[in-house]
């Protein structure tokens, strides 16, 4: 199992940005199940093995939220979710660090404006999703 929480910070205000928004503009979490493969082969070649080390296949889902300001103040609203299958590689950095790089694809339920039958419609749509990521993490 894997899990991660993240936040996107706005540290420099531009003149077109709303200053009533909080410092954390976007946040979210992902959870997934991983299968680390070829562990025995890595061990035979003298490479590191064990928890959090090696190449893996994963099914993961992500949910995001974003800050939105209105007359009542700033609130977090649901952004979108994804469901992806990814291939990745994870390596230890020292005793308490991890390097994780992955790529894959799946679907997302984004909010979109679509033009159909002479009218614009808005709502949730299922679209393809490509996921590429690099994470540096601290572990205990």
Short mmCIF file of C-alpha atoms in Angstrom, two decimals:
data_model
loop_
_atom_site.label_atom_id
_atom_site.label_comp_id
_atom_site.label_asym_id
_atom_site.label_seq_id
_atom_site.Cartn_x
_atom_site.Cartn_y
_atom_site.Cartn_z
CA UNK A 1 0.00 0.00 0.00
CA UNK A 2 1.15 3.55 -0.65
CA UNK A 3 -0.25 6.90 0.35
CA UNK A 4 0.74 10.51 -0.06
CA UNK A 5 -0.66 13.92 0.84
CA UNK A 6 0.47 17.11 -0.87
CA UNK A 7 -0.16 20.84 -0.98
CA UNK A 8 0.61 23.57 -3.49
CA UNK A 9 1.66 26.85 -1.91
CA UNK A 10 1.32 30.34 -3.37
CA UNK A 11 4.25 32.27 -1.94
CA UNK A 12 4.39 35.26 -4.30
CA UNK A 13 1.25 37.24 -5.05
CA UNK A 14 0.94 38.57 -8.59
CA UNK A 15 -1.14 41.66 -9.28
CA UNK A 16 -3.88 39.57 -10.92
CA UNK A 17 -4.22 37.09 -8.06
CA UNK A 18 -6.86 37.39 -5.37
CA UNK A 19 -5.09 38.15 -2.09
CA UNK A 20 -8.02 36.75 -0.05
CA UNK A 21 -7.03 33.20 -0.98
CA UNK A 22 -5.08 31.15 1.58
CA UNK A 23 -1.42 30.24 1.28
CA UNK A 24 -2.35 26.63 0.38
CA UNK A 25 -4.01 26.98 -3.04
CA UNK A 26 -4.30 23.30 -3.94
CA UNK A 27 -4.10 20.14 -1.90
CA UNK A 28 -4.86 16.48 -2.32
CA UNK A 29 -4.02 12.92 -1.53
CA UNK A 30 -3.37 9.69 -3.35
CA UNK A 31 -3.57 6.09 -2.29
CA UNK A 32 -2.60 2.96 -4.14
CA UNK A 33 -1.49 -0.64 -4.08
CA UNK A 34 1.97 -1.53 -5.36
CA UNK A 35 3.59 -4.72 -6.51
CA UNK A 36 7.41 -4.62 -6.40
CA UNK A 37 8.59 -7.14 -8.97
CA UNK A 38 11.95 -8.87 -9.65
CA UNK A 39 13.05 -8.61 -6.02
CA UNK A 40 14.86 -11.97 -6.16
CA UNK A 41 16.62 -11.03 -9.41
CA UNK A 42 17.79 -7.75 -7.83
CA UNK A 43 19.11 -9.64 -4.80
CA UNK A 44 21.04 -12.08 -7.01
CA UNK A 45 22.70 -9.16 -8.81
CA UNK A 46 23.73 -7.60 -5.49
CA UNK A 47 21.27 -4.69 -5.75
CA UNK A 48 19.22 -3.32 -2.89
CA UNK A 49 15.94 -5.11 -2.13
CA UNK A 50 13.26 -4.90 0.50
CA UNK A 51 10.51 -2.47 1.37
CA UNK A 52 10.32 0.65 -0.80
CA UNK A 53 13.11 -0.43 -3.14
CA UNK A 54 12.80 -1.59 -6.74
CA UNK A 55 10.59 -1.31 -9.79
CA UNK A 56 6.84 -1.61 -9.31
CA UNK A 57 3.41 -1.68 -10.91
CA UNK A 58 0.68 0.23 -9.12
CA UNK A 59 -3.01 1.02 -9.24
CA UNK A 60 -3.58 4.41 -7.64
CA UNK A 61 -6.30 6.99 -7.15
CA UNK A 62 -5.92 10.70 -6.47
CA UNK A 63 -8.33 13.40 -5.25
CA UNK A 64 -7.55 17.13 -5.47
CA UNK A 65 -9.06 20.22 -3.86
CA UNK A 66 -8.48 23.90 -4.66
CA UNK A 67 -9.04 27.19 -2.85
CA UNK A 68 -11.87 29.36 -4.11
CA UNK A 69 -12.70 32.85 -2.79
CA UNK A 70 -16.15 34.39 -2.75
CA UNK A 71 -18.08 36.91 -0.61
CA UNK A 72 -18.11 34.43 2.33
CA UNK A 73 -14.32 34.07 2.28
CA UNK A 74 -12.03 31.33 1.01
CA UNK A 75 -13.24 27.73 0.83
CA UNK A 76 -11.78 24.52 -0.52
CA UNK A 77 -13.71 22.90 -3.33
CA UNK A 78 -13.41 19.49 -4.88
CA UNK A 79 -11.27 19.58 -8.03
CA UNK A 80 -11.14 16.15 -9.63
CA UNK A 81 -10.16 12.53 -9.10
CA UNK A 82 -8.05 10.12 -11.12
CA UNK A 83 -7.73 6.35 -11.35
CA UNK A 84 -4.44 5.25 -12.92
CA UNK A 85 -2.20 2.27 -13.55
CA UNK A 86 1.47 3.25 -13.34
CA UNK A 87 4.95 1.78 -13.66
CA UNK A 88 7.54 3.23 -11.36
CA UNK A 89 10.91 2.87 -9.72
CA UNK A 90 11.67 3.68 -6.13
CA UNK A 91 15.10 3.87 -4.53
CA UNK A 92 16.34 4.65 -1.06
CA UNK A 93 18.44 7.77 -0.51
CA UNK A 94 20.44 7.21 2.65
CA UNK A 95 18.57 5.88 5.68
CA UNK A 96 15.52 8.15 5.64
CA UNK A 97 15.03 9.28 2.05
CA UNK A 98 13.17 7.92 -0.95
CA UNK A 99 13.31 8.79 -4.64
CA UNK A 100 10.22 7.73 -6.57
CA UNK A 101 9.66 8.27 -10.32
CA UNK A 102 6.60 6.94 -12.15
CA UNK A 103 4.53 7.21 -15.33
CA UNK A 104 1.21 5.77 -16.42
CA UNK A 105 -2.31 6.52 -17.45
CA UNK A 106 -5.96 6.07 -16.68
CA UNK A 107 -9.09 8.19 -16.36
CA UNK A 108 -10.14 11.37 -14.57
CA UNK A 109 -13.48 13.04 -13.81
CA UNK A 110 -12.63 16.62 -14.63
CA UNK A 111 -15.08 19.51 -14.65
CA UNK A 112 -15.40 20.80 -18.20
CA UNK A 113 -17.32 23.06 -20.54
CA UNK A 114 -18.42 21.26 -23.70
CA UNK A 115 -20.17 22.51 -26.82
CA UNK A 116 -22.89 20.12 -27.97
CA UNK A 117 -26.01 20.59 -30.11
CA UNK A 118 -25.57 24.35 -30.31
CA UNK A 119 -25.23 24.83 -26.53
CA UNK A 120 -22.44 25.01 -23.99
CA UNK A 121 -22.84 22.53 -21.17
CA UNK A 122 -20.82 22.23 -18.03
CA UNK A 123 -20.32 19.29 -15.73
CA UNK A 124 -18.16 16.30 -14.88
CA UNK A 125 -16.78 14.30 -17.78
CA UNK A 126 -14.61 11.19 -17.89
CA UNK A 127 -11.42 11.93 -19.82
CA UNK A 128 -8.12 10.11 -20.33
CA UNK A 129 -5.39 11.01 -17.87
CA UNK A 130 -1.62 10.76 -18.16
CA UNK A 131 0.36 10.73 -14.93
CA UNK A 132 4.08 11.45 -14.63
CA UNK A 133 5.67 12.17 -11.30
CA UNK A 134 8.84 12.45 -9.28
CA UNK A 135 8.68 12.44 -5.51
CA UNK A 136 11.33 12.89 -2.85
CA UNK A 137 10.15 11.63 0.52
CA UNK A 138 11.32 11.21 4.08
CA UNK A 139 10.54 7.95 5.88
CA UNK A 140 11.08 6.73 9.40
#
